[in-house]
Short mmCIF file of N, CA and C in Angstrom, two decimals:
data_model
loop_
_atom_site.label_atom_id
_atom_site.label_comp_id
_atom_site.label_asym_id
_atom_site.label_seq_id
_atom_site.Cartn_x
_atom_site.Cartn_y
_atom_site.Cartn_z
N MET A 1 138.48 104.93 188.46
CA MET A 1 139.32 105.59 187.68
C MET A 1 140.09 104.42 186.64
N THR A 2 140.22 103.12 187.39
CA THR A 2 141.15 102.33 186.69
C THR A 2 140.22 101.74 185.54
N ASP A 3 138.78 101.80 185.30
CA ASP A 3 138.11 101.26 184.19
C ASP A 3 138.17 102.30 183.11
N ILE A 4 138.48 103.48 183.26
CA ILE A 4 138.65 104.65 182.39
C ILE A 4 140.19 104.59 181.83
N ARG A 5 140.85 104.16 182.62
CA ARG A 5 142.14 104.03 182.24
C ARG A 5 142.23 102.73 181.08
N GLU A 6 141.68 101.71 181.78
CA GLU A 6 141.82 100.79 180.61
C GLU A 6 140.98 100.91 179.25
N LEU A 7 139.84 101.75 179.78
CA LEU A 7 139.04 102.12 178.22
C LEU A 7 139.68 103.05 177.34
N LEU A 8 140.57 103.73 177.92
CA LEU A 8 141.41 104.83 177.11
C LEU A 8 142.43 104.06 176.43
N LEU A 9 143.21 103.37 177.32
CA LEU A 9 144.51 102.41 176.63
C LEU A 9 143.97 101.64 175.64
N SER A 10 142.65 100.95 175.71
CA SER A 10 142.50 100.01 174.82
C SER A 10 142.26 100.76 173.34
N ARG A 11 142.00 101.96 173.45
CA ARG A 11 141.65 102.78 172.33
C ARG A 11 142.80 103.47 171.76
N ILE A 12 143.93 103.35 172.30
CA ILE A 12 145.36 104.06 171.62
C ILE A 12 146.06 102.99 170.81
N ARG A 13 146.14 103.63 169.67
CA ARG A 13 147.18 102.35 168.81
C ARG A 13 148.42 103.08 168.67
N ASP A 14 149.34 101.88 169.08
CA ASP A 14 150.73 102.26 168.50
C ASP A 14 151.20 102.07 167.22
N VAL A 15 151.96 103.19 166.71
CA VAL A 15 152.31 103.15 165.29
C VAL A 15 153.76 103.35 165.31
N ALA A 16 154.57 102.10 164.89
CA ALA A 16 156.03 101.96 165.05
C ALA A 16 156.62 102.99 164.06
N ASP A 17 157.56 103.38 164.16
CA ASP A 17 158.37 104.32 163.23
C ASP A 17 157.71 105.42 162.53
N TYR A 18 156.82 106.07 163.51
CA TYR A 18 156.15 107.30 162.76
C TYR A 18 156.33 108.59 163.71
N PRO A 19 156.81 109.59 163.60
CA PRO A 19 156.86 109.62 162.00
C PRO A 19 158.31 109.81 161.50
N GLU A 20 159.21 109.07 162.33
CA GLU A 20 160.59 108.98 161.97
C GLU A 20 160.89 107.35 162.38
N PRO A 21 161.94 107.00 162.05
CA PRO A 21 162.24 105.52 162.39
C PRO A 21 162.70 105.69 164.08
N GLY A 22 162.07 104.56 164.79
CA GLY A 22 162.53 104.62 166.14
C GLY A 22 161.76 105.00 167.08
N VAL A 23 160.66 105.89 166.50
CA VAL A 23 159.39 106.56 167.39
C VAL A 23 158.31 105.77 167.46
N MET A 24 157.84 105.41 168.42
CA MET A 24 156.52 104.82 168.47
C MET A 24 155.27 106.04 168.93
N PHE A 25 154.92 106.11 168.10
CA PHE A 25 153.82 107.33 167.84
C PHE A 25 152.42 106.54 168.78
N LYS A 26 152.09 107.44 169.46
CA LYS A 26 150.47 107.02 170.30
C LYS A 26 149.46 107.84 169.31
N ASP A 27 148.90 106.90 168.61
CA ASP A 27 147.46 107.09 167.79
C ASP A 27 146.40 107.41 168.71
N ILE A 28 145.84 108.32 168.69
CA ILE A 28 144.45 108.42 169.73
C ILE A 28 143.27 108.49 168.43
N THR A 29 143.57 108.57 167.41
CA THR A 29 142.24 108.61 166.43
C THR A 29 141.33 107.50 166.70
N PRO A 30 141.76 106.33 167.01
CA PRO A 30 140.66 105.16 167.40
C PRO A 30 139.86 105.56 168.68
N LEU A 31 140.37 106.25 169.72
CA LEU A 31 139.69 106.64 170.68
C LEU A 31 138.66 107.75 170.37
N LEU A 32 139.16 108.78 169.48
CA LEU A 32 138.05 109.58 169.16
C LEU A 32 137.25 109.20 168.23
N ALA A 33 137.20 108.23 167.59
CA ALA A 33 136.05 107.28 166.69
C ALA A 33 135.21 106.60 167.65
N ASP A 34 135.37 106.21 168.87
CA ASP A 34 134.49 105.69 169.79
C ASP A 34 133.86 106.62 170.83
N PRO A 35 132.72 106.65 170.25
CA PRO A 35 131.86 107.67 171.15
C PRO A 35 131.92 107.29 172.75
N ALA A 36 131.94 106.21 173.04
CA ALA A 36 132.10 106.02 174.58
C ALA A 36 133.25 106.32 175.29
N ALA A 37 134.52 106.01 174.75
CA ALA A 37 135.63 106.40 175.11
C ALA A 37 135.91 107.84 174.96
N PHE A 38 135.47 108.59 173.91
CA PHE A 38 135.60 109.89 173.81
C PHE A 38 134.81 110.85 174.92
N THR A 39 133.68 110.44 174.93
CA THR A 39 132.76 110.77 176.17
C THR A 39 133.61 110.96 177.43
N ALA A 40 134.10 109.54 177.77
CA ALA A 40 134.58 109.30 178.94
C ALA A 40 135.72 110.19 179.33
N LEU A 41 136.59 110.40 178.35
CA LEU A 41 137.81 111.09 178.17
C LEU A 41 137.31 112.77 178.22
N THR A 42 136.57 113.32 177.69
CA THR A 42 135.84 114.58 177.96
C THR A 42 135.34 114.75 179.39
N ASP A 43 134.63 113.79 179.98
CA ASP A 43 134.00 113.84 181.07
C ASP A 43 135.27 113.98 181.97
N ALA A 44 136.19 112.96 181.95
CA ALA A 44 137.34 113.34 183.06
C ALA A 44 138.03 114.54 183.00
N LEU A 45 138.06 115.12 181.62
CA LEU A 45 138.83 116.15 182.02
C LEU A 45 138.34 117.41 182.14
N ALA A 46 136.67 117.40 181.95
CA ALA A 46 135.85 118.59 182.34
C ALA A 46 135.77 118.45 184.09
N GLU A 47 136.07 117.38 184.36
CA GLU A 47 136.05 117.15 186.02
C GLU A 47 137.34 117.94 186.54
N ILE A 48 138.45 117.79 185.72
CA ILE A 48 139.70 118.28 186.21
C ILE A 48 139.32 119.91 186.13
N ALA A 49 138.91 120.31 185.19
CA ALA A 49 138.69 121.78 185.18
C ALA A 49 137.68 122.41 186.12
N GLU A 50 136.88 121.47 186.52
CA GLU A 50 135.79 121.98 187.72
C GLU A 50 136.58 122.03 188.90
N ARG A 51 137.17 121.04 189.14
CA ARG A 51 138.30 121.05 190.45
C ARG A 51 139.27 122.06 190.34
N ALA A 52 139.66 122.51 189.25
CA ALA A 52 140.68 123.35 189.37
C ALA A 52 140.12 125.03 189.29
N GLY A 53 138.62 125.02 189.36
CA GLY A 53 138.34 126.41 189.39
C GLY A 53 138.58 126.95 188.30
N ALA A 54 138.80 126.44 187.07
CA ALA A 54 139.02 126.94 185.95
C ALA A 54 137.85 127.84 185.26
N THR A 55 138.05 128.99 184.59
CA THR A 55 136.95 129.72 183.93
C THR A 55 137.00 129.79 182.47
N LYS A 56 138.27 129.09 181.88
CA LYS A 56 138.60 129.01 180.43
C LYS A 56 139.57 127.94 180.26
N VAL A 57 139.18 127.41 179.31
CA VAL A 57 140.18 126.21 178.74
C VAL A 57 141.13 126.68 177.53
N VAL A 58 142.11 126.27 177.75
CA VAL A 58 143.16 126.64 176.38
C VAL A 58 143.65 125.05 176.01
N GLY A 59 143.26 125.37 174.48
CA GLY A 59 143.78 123.99 173.85
C GLY A 59 144.87 124.25 173.00
N LEU A 60 145.81 123.40 173.16
CA LEU A 60 147.18 123.72 172.58
C LEU A 60 147.17 123.01 171.28
N GLU A 61 147.44 123.65 170.23
CA GLU A 61 147.57 123.05 168.66
C GLU A 61 148.28 121.81 168.54
N ALA A 62 147.57 120.92 167.54
CA ALA A 62 146.61 120.76 167.30
C ALA A 62 145.44 119.93 168.00
N ARG A 63 145.90 118.78 168.31
CA ARG A 63 145.12 117.62 168.82
C ARG A 63 144.56 118.50 170.37
N GLY A 64 145.34 119.23 171.05
CA GLY A 64 144.65 120.17 172.41
C GLY A 64 143.29 120.69 171.94
N PHE A 65 143.16 121.07 170.55
CA PHE A 65 141.97 121.73 170.02
C PHE A 65 140.65 120.61 170.04
N ILE A 66 141.01 119.38 169.89
CA ILE A 66 140.14 118.49 169.58
C ILE A 66 139.62 117.85 171.25
N LEU A 67 140.69 118.12 171.85
CA LEU A 67 140.18 117.43 173.48
C LEU A 67 139.62 118.83 174.14
N GLY A 68 140.37 119.91 173.96
CA GLY A 68 139.70 121.21 174.91
C GLY A 68 138.31 121.76 174.33
N ALA A 69 138.12 121.56 173.33
CA ALA A 69 136.91 122.33 172.83
C ALA A 69 135.47 121.86 173.62
N PRO A 70 135.55 120.53 173.52
CA PRO A 70 134.23 119.43 174.08
C PRO A 70 134.61 119.71 175.79
N VAL A 71 135.73 119.71 176.18
CA VAL A 71 135.95 119.93 177.58
C VAL A 71 135.41 121.37 178.29
N ALA A 72 135.57 122.10 177.37
CA ALA A 72 135.25 123.62 177.78
C ALA A 72 133.39 123.47 177.55
N VAL A 73 132.89 122.75 176.63
CA VAL A 73 131.60 122.89 176.73
C VAL A 73 130.93 122.20 177.68
N ARG A 74 131.31 120.83 177.98
CA ARG A 74 130.92 120.12 178.98
C ARG A 74 131.15 120.92 180.49
N ALA A 75 132.21 121.78 180.61
CA ALA A 75 132.47 122.12 182.07
C ALA A 75 131.74 123.59 181.94
N GLY A 76 131.16 124.20 180.93
CA GLY A 76 130.35 125.25 180.68
C GLY A 76 131.48 126.41 180.76
N LEU A 77 132.74 126.33 179.83
CA LEU A 77 133.57 127.19 180.11
C LEU A 77 134.05 127.82 178.52
N GLY A 78 134.78 128.84 178.73
CA GLY A 78 135.00 129.46 177.29
C GLY A 78 136.36 128.77 176.86
N PHE A 79 136.34 128.55 175.67
CA PHE A 79 137.50 127.80 175.02
C PHE A 79 138.39 128.78 174.26
N ILE A 80 139.63 128.64 174.49
CA ILE A 80 140.67 129.61 173.81
C ILE A 80 141.90 128.56 173.17
N PRO A 81 141.94 129.00 171.69
CA PRO A 81 143.15 128.12 170.98
C PRO A 81 144.15 128.95 171.27
N VAL A 82 145.36 128.20 171.59
CA VAL A 82 146.54 128.45 171.20
C VAL A 82 147.26 128.06 170.02
N ARG A 83 147.89 128.60 169.21
CA ARG A 83 148.08 128.49 167.77
C ARG A 83 149.57 128.92 167.69
N LYS A 84 149.98 127.81 166.49
CA LYS A 84 151.46 128.13 165.96
C LYS A 84 151.16 129.63 165.39
N ALA A 85 152.35 130.21 165.54
CA ALA A 85 152.37 131.85 164.79
C ALA A 85 152.01 131.76 163.60
N GLY A 86 151.33 132.92 163.46
CA GLY A 86 150.85 133.39 162.03
C GLY A 86 149.14 132.91 161.59
N LYS A 87 148.86 132.00 162.52
CA LYS A 87 147.65 131.59 162.30
C LYS A 87 146.51 132.07 162.95
N LEU A 88 146.50 133.13 163.71
CA LEU A 88 145.37 133.73 164.22
C LEU A 88 145.19 135.24 163.87
N PRO A 89 144.06 135.47 163.34
CA PRO A 89 144.07 137.04 162.78
C PRO A 89 144.10 137.98 163.94
N GLY A 90 144.30 139.33 163.90
CA GLY A 90 144.44 140.39 164.44
C GLY A 90 145.56 140.39 165.47
N ALA A 91 145.45 141.27 166.75
CA ALA A 91 146.38 141.04 167.77
C ALA A 91 146.72 139.83 168.54
N THR A 92 147.72 139.79 168.72
CA THR A 92 148.18 138.42 169.34
C THR A 92 149.49 138.60 170.67
N LEU A 93 149.41 137.77 171.13
CA LEU A 93 150.81 137.64 172.03
C LEU A 93 151.54 136.35 171.68
N GLY A 94 152.79 136.65 171.48
CA GLY A 94 153.48 135.15 171.34
C GLY A 94 154.48 134.80 172.41
N GLN A 95 154.88 133.55 172.21
CA GLN A 95 155.80 132.82 173.07
C GLN A 95 156.59 132.26 172.36
N ALA A 96 158.18 132.45 172.11
CA ALA A 96 159.04 131.30 171.58
C ALA A 96 159.38 130.33 172.54
N TYR A 97 159.64 129.22 172.04
CA TYR A 97 160.41 128.14 172.93
C TYR A 97 161.28 127.08 172.02
N ASP A 98 162.05 126.63 172.68
CA ASP A 98 163.09 125.85 172.06
C ASP A 98 162.43 124.05 171.91
N LEU A 99 162.74 123.65 170.65
CA LEU A 99 162.61 122.15 170.28
C LEU A 99 163.79 121.50 170.33
N GLU A 100 163.71 120.31 170.16
CA GLU A 100 164.86 119.54 169.93
C GLU A 100 165.72 119.63 168.62
N TYR A 101 164.67 120.27 167.82
CA TYR A 101 165.54 120.51 166.24
C TYR A 101 165.21 121.97 165.91
N GLY A 102 165.31 122.66 166.65
CA GLY A 102 164.91 124.02 166.53
C GLY A 102 164.59 125.04 167.67
N SER A 103 163.52 125.91 166.96
CA SER A 103 162.79 126.55 167.88
C SER A 103 161.15 126.96 167.14
N ALA A 104 160.15 127.23 167.99
CA ALA A 104 158.93 127.63 167.32
C ALA A 104 158.32 128.75 168.22
N GLU A 105 156.97 129.02 167.89
CA GLU A 105 156.32 130.21 168.58
C GLU A 105 155.01 129.91 168.59
N ILE A 106 154.15 130.00 169.73
CA ILE A 106 152.80 130.05 169.86
C ILE A 106 152.25 131.21 170.19
N GLU A 107 151.09 131.31 169.70
CA GLU A 107 150.19 132.80 170.09
C GLU A 107 148.80 132.72 170.63
N VAL A 108 148.30 133.60 171.07
CA VAL A 108 146.77 133.73 171.53
C VAL A 108 146.46 135.11 171.37
N HIS A 109 145.23 135.09 170.81
CA HIS A 109 144.63 136.65 171.12
C HIS A 109 144.85 137.20 172.23
N ALA A 110 145.63 138.47 172.02
CA ALA A 110 145.84 138.95 173.31
C ALA A 110 144.36 139.55 174.28
N GLU A 111 143.33 139.72 173.36
CA GLU A 111 141.89 140.10 174.29
C GLU A 111 141.11 138.75 174.94
N ASP A 112 141.75 137.70 174.57
CA ASP A 112 140.77 136.62 174.80
C ASP A 112 140.84 136.25 176.32
N LEU A 113 142.09 136.59 177.26
CA LEU A 113 142.36 136.38 178.25
C LEU A 113 142.59 137.54 179.24
N THR A 114 141.86 137.45 180.55
CA THR A 114 142.19 138.58 181.32
C THR A 114 142.55 138.19 183.02
N ALA A 115 142.59 139.36 183.69
CA ALA A 115 143.39 139.27 185.01
C ALA A 115 142.34 138.33 185.75
N GLU A 116 140.88 138.07 185.61
CA GLU A 116 139.91 137.26 186.17
C GLU A 116 140.01 136.06 185.75
N ASP A 117 140.86 135.55 184.60
CA ASP A 117 140.48 134.27 184.52
C ASP A 117 141.73 133.29 185.02
N ARG A 118 141.09 131.85 185.12
CA ARG A 118 142.12 131.05 185.56
C ARG A 118 141.90 129.90 184.35
N VAL A 119 143.10 129.59 184.16
CA VAL A 119 143.11 128.73 182.87
C VAL A 119 143.65 127.19 182.94
N LEU A 120 142.78 126.42 182.48
CA LEU A 120 143.22 124.81 182.45
C LEU A 120 143.68 124.94 180.89
N ILE A 121 145.01 124.29 181.21
CA ILE A 121 145.61 124.18 179.57
C ILE A 121 145.23 122.59 179.18
N VAL A 122 144.83 122.16 178.08
CA VAL A 122 144.55 120.70 177.70
C VAL A 122 145.15 120.39 176.54
N ASP A 123 145.72 119.35 176.34
CA ASP A 123 146.53 118.74 175.26
C ASP A 123 146.49 117.27 175.44
N ASP A 124 146.60 116.64 174.22
CA ASP A 124 146.67 115.22 174.29
C ASP A 124 148.04 114.55 174.93
N VAL A 125 149.34 114.99 174.70
CA VAL A 125 150.45 114.24 175.21
C VAL A 125 151.33 115.20 175.89
N LEU A 126 151.70 114.72 177.02
CA LEU A 126 152.88 115.50 177.54
C LEU A 126 153.96 114.99 177.05
N ALA A 127 154.97 115.33 176.47
CA ALA A 127 156.20 114.99 176.07
C ALA A 127 157.46 115.56 176.78
N THR A 128 157.99 116.29 176.07
CA THR A 128 159.34 117.01 176.76
C THR A 128 158.68 118.21 177.51
N GLY A 129 157.44 118.74 177.17
CA GLY A 129 157.12 119.76 177.88
C GLY A 129 157.18 121.38 177.32
N GLY A 130 157.96 121.49 176.23
CA GLY A 130 158.40 122.71 175.83
C GLY A 130 157.30 123.32 175.43
N THR A 131 156.17 122.91 174.64
CA THR A 131 155.03 123.69 174.21
C THR A 131 153.99 123.99 175.32
N ALA A 132 153.99 123.00 176.48
CA ALA A 132 153.00 123.44 177.59
C ALA A 132 153.73 124.45 178.20
N GLU A 133 155.27 124.38 178.52
CA GLU A 133 155.74 125.12 179.21
C GLU A 133 155.72 126.89 178.60
N ALA A 134 155.86 126.67 177.18
CA ALA A 134 155.48 128.06 176.73
C ALA A 134 154.03 128.28 176.78
N ALA A 135 153.34 127.74 176.79
CA ALA A 135 151.56 128.16 176.88
C ALA A 135 151.59 128.77 178.31
N VAL A 136 152.00 127.77 179.24
CA VAL A 136 152.23 128.82 180.72
C VAL A 136 152.62 130.14 180.87
N GLN A 137 153.91 130.27 180.00
CA GLN A 137 154.41 131.68 180.12
C GLN A 137 153.56 132.51 179.44
N LEU A 138 152.81 132.27 178.40
CA LEU A 138 152.11 133.02 177.46
C LEU A 138 150.91 133.55 178.32
N ILE A 139 150.33 132.52 178.73
CA ILE A 139 149.04 132.87 179.56
C ILE A 139 149.25 133.61 180.68
N ARG A 140 150.43 133.64 181.43
CA ARG A 140 150.72 134.49 182.43
C ARG A 140 151.05 135.93 181.78
N ARG A 141 151.51 136.03 180.58
CA ARG A 141 151.78 137.29 180.10
C ARG A 141 150.56 137.97 179.72
N ALA A 142 149.70 137.15 179.33
CA ALA A 142 148.30 137.86 179.06
C ALA A 142 147.78 138.19 180.27
N GLY A 143 148.09 137.77 181.48
CA GLY A 143 147.66 138.54 182.65
C GLY A 143 146.83 137.40 183.32
N ALA A 144 146.33 136.39 183.11
CA ALA A 144 145.79 135.25 183.59
C ALA A 144 146.38 134.25 184.56
N GLU A 145 145.57 133.50 185.23
CA GLU A 145 146.34 132.82 186.39
C GLU A 145 146.11 131.38 185.57
N VAL A 146 147.11 130.53 185.64
CA VAL A 146 147.29 129.19 185.36
C VAL A 146 146.56 128.25 186.42
N ALA A 147 145.39 127.77 186.06
CA ALA A 147 144.80 126.91 186.99
C ALA A 147 145.15 125.28 187.06
N GLY A 148 146.04 125.13 186.02
CA GLY A 148 146.59 123.62 185.66
C GLY A 148 147.01 123.13 184.17
N LEU A 149 147.49 122.26 184.23
CA LEU A 149 147.21 121.47 183.10
C LEU A 149 147.02 119.94 183.09
N ALA A 150 145.87 119.50 181.96
CA ALA A 150 145.47 118.28 182.07
C ALA A 150 145.76 117.56 180.49
N VAL A 151 146.31 116.79 180.66
CA VAL A 151 146.32 115.90 179.32
C VAL A 151 146.01 114.41 179.53
N LEU A 152 145.69 113.76 178.30
CA LEU A 152 145.23 112.52 178.17
C LEU A 152 146.27 111.32 178.49
N MET A 153 147.78 111.88 177.86
CA MET A 153 148.86 110.85 178.35
C MET A 153 149.93 111.88 178.44
N GLU A 154 150.72 111.00 179.28
CA GLU A 154 151.96 111.55 179.73
C GLU A 154 152.99 110.48 179.43
N LEU A 155 154.16 110.87 178.72
CA LEU A 155 155.26 110.06 178.17
C LEU A 155 156.46 110.08 179.14
N GLY A 156 156.21 109.28 180.17
CA GLY A 156 157.01 109.63 181.49
C GLY A 156 158.43 109.68 181.14
N PHE A 157 158.86 108.77 180.36
CA PHE A 157 160.43 108.56 180.12
C PHE A 157 161.13 109.90 179.29
N LEU A 158 160.21 110.78 179.19
CA LEU A 158 160.87 112.05 178.49
C LEU A 158 161.05 113.24 179.66
N SER A 159 160.16 113.05 180.66
CA SER A 159 160.65 113.93 181.90
C SER A 159 159.86 115.24 181.62
N GLY A 160 158.78 115.43 180.79
CA GLY A 160 158.22 116.46 180.70
C GLY A 160 157.66 117.18 182.00
N ARG A 161 157.28 116.41 182.77
CA ARG A 161 156.66 116.81 184.30
C ARG A 161 157.93 117.47 184.89
N VAL A 162 159.07 116.69 184.85
CA VAL A 162 160.05 117.54 185.78
C VAL A 162 160.29 118.85 185.19
N ARG A 163 160.52 119.09 183.63
CA ARG A 163 160.48 120.50 183.34
C ARG A 163 159.46 121.44 183.75
N LEU A 164 158.13 120.94 183.78
CA LEU A 164 156.83 121.72 183.71
C LEU A 164 156.67 122.32 185.35
N GLU A 165 156.90 121.28 186.18
CA GLU A 165 156.43 121.50 187.57
C GLU A 165 156.93 123.06 188.14
N PRO A 166 158.14 123.20 188.06
CA PRO A 166 158.70 124.84 188.53
C PRO A 166 157.98 125.90 187.90
N ALA A 167 157.57 125.53 186.62
CA ALA A 167 156.96 126.70 185.65
C ALA A 167 155.48 126.74 186.25
N LEU A 168 154.70 125.51 186.41
CA LEU A 168 153.50 125.62 186.79
C LEU A 168 153.32 126.19 188.12
N ASN A 169 154.32 126.22 189.16
CA ASN A 169 154.31 127.10 190.36
C ASN A 169 153.22 126.67 191.27
N GLY A 170 153.01 125.08 191.63
CA GLY A 170 152.02 124.75 192.18
C GLY A 170 150.81 124.27 191.63
N ALA A 171 150.25 124.86 190.63
CA ALA A 171 149.28 124.48 189.85
C ALA A 171 149.28 123.16 189.65
N PRO A 172 148.32 122.18 189.47
CA PRO A 172 148.34 120.67 189.34
C PRO A 172 148.74 120.56 187.71
N LEU A 173 149.17 119.19 187.67
CA LEU A 173 149.63 118.64 186.16
C LEU A 173 148.98 117.59 186.40
N GLU A 174 148.03 116.95 185.75
CA GLU A 174 147.25 115.93 185.89
C GLU A 174 147.14 115.05 184.39
N ALA A 175 147.61 113.52 184.32
CA ALA A 175 147.49 113.02 183.29
C ALA A 175 146.81 111.98 183.66
N LEU A 176 146.03 111.74 182.55
CA LEU A 176 145.03 110.35 182.85
C LEU A 176 145.71 109.06 182.62
N LEU A 177 146.48 109.15 181.52
CA LEU A 177 147.67 107.73 181.59
C LEU A 177 149.04 108.18 181.62
N THR A 178 149.65 107.49 182.10
CA THR A 178 151.27 107.95 181.92
C THR A 178 151.81 106.33 181.40
N VAL A 179 152.45 106.69 180.58
CA VAL A 179 153.24 105.47 179.71
C VAL A 179 154.84 105.64 179.75
#
């Protein structure tokens, strides 16, 4: 696992002062552009899905789509997008949550998850945990079970894990990298 961590870290670029002054943005586009690194990431996340006994993968808008869809394909599972409010046609379930600067809402198609589903949530970065916590609540409201949360990178200094662990209620939270 050390080799994959080194590979992934070597393909993540720091961008200073983006999207605002004082923020060090972790840009994963170089990782996505490298087929060996992207494949290693996909394989590692698919292994987590298999260990968790997931039946579906939920990807959180927007980079969670980029990572979650190939993970679902690799693991032989269905993929469900969780989108910002108003982006999905038809009947949806929504979950509002607070951000540092206001509030937001995410949605899922009401019929995409059932009581038989065990769902692995996939995203690129775990920061404060607000979006992931809302996704956990949304999946449970849809009647499905949360099998876990898997992310490429956890920003440990923002304490998202501390916020999420009670919401996950024993389901694993796995980060391939912690910075």
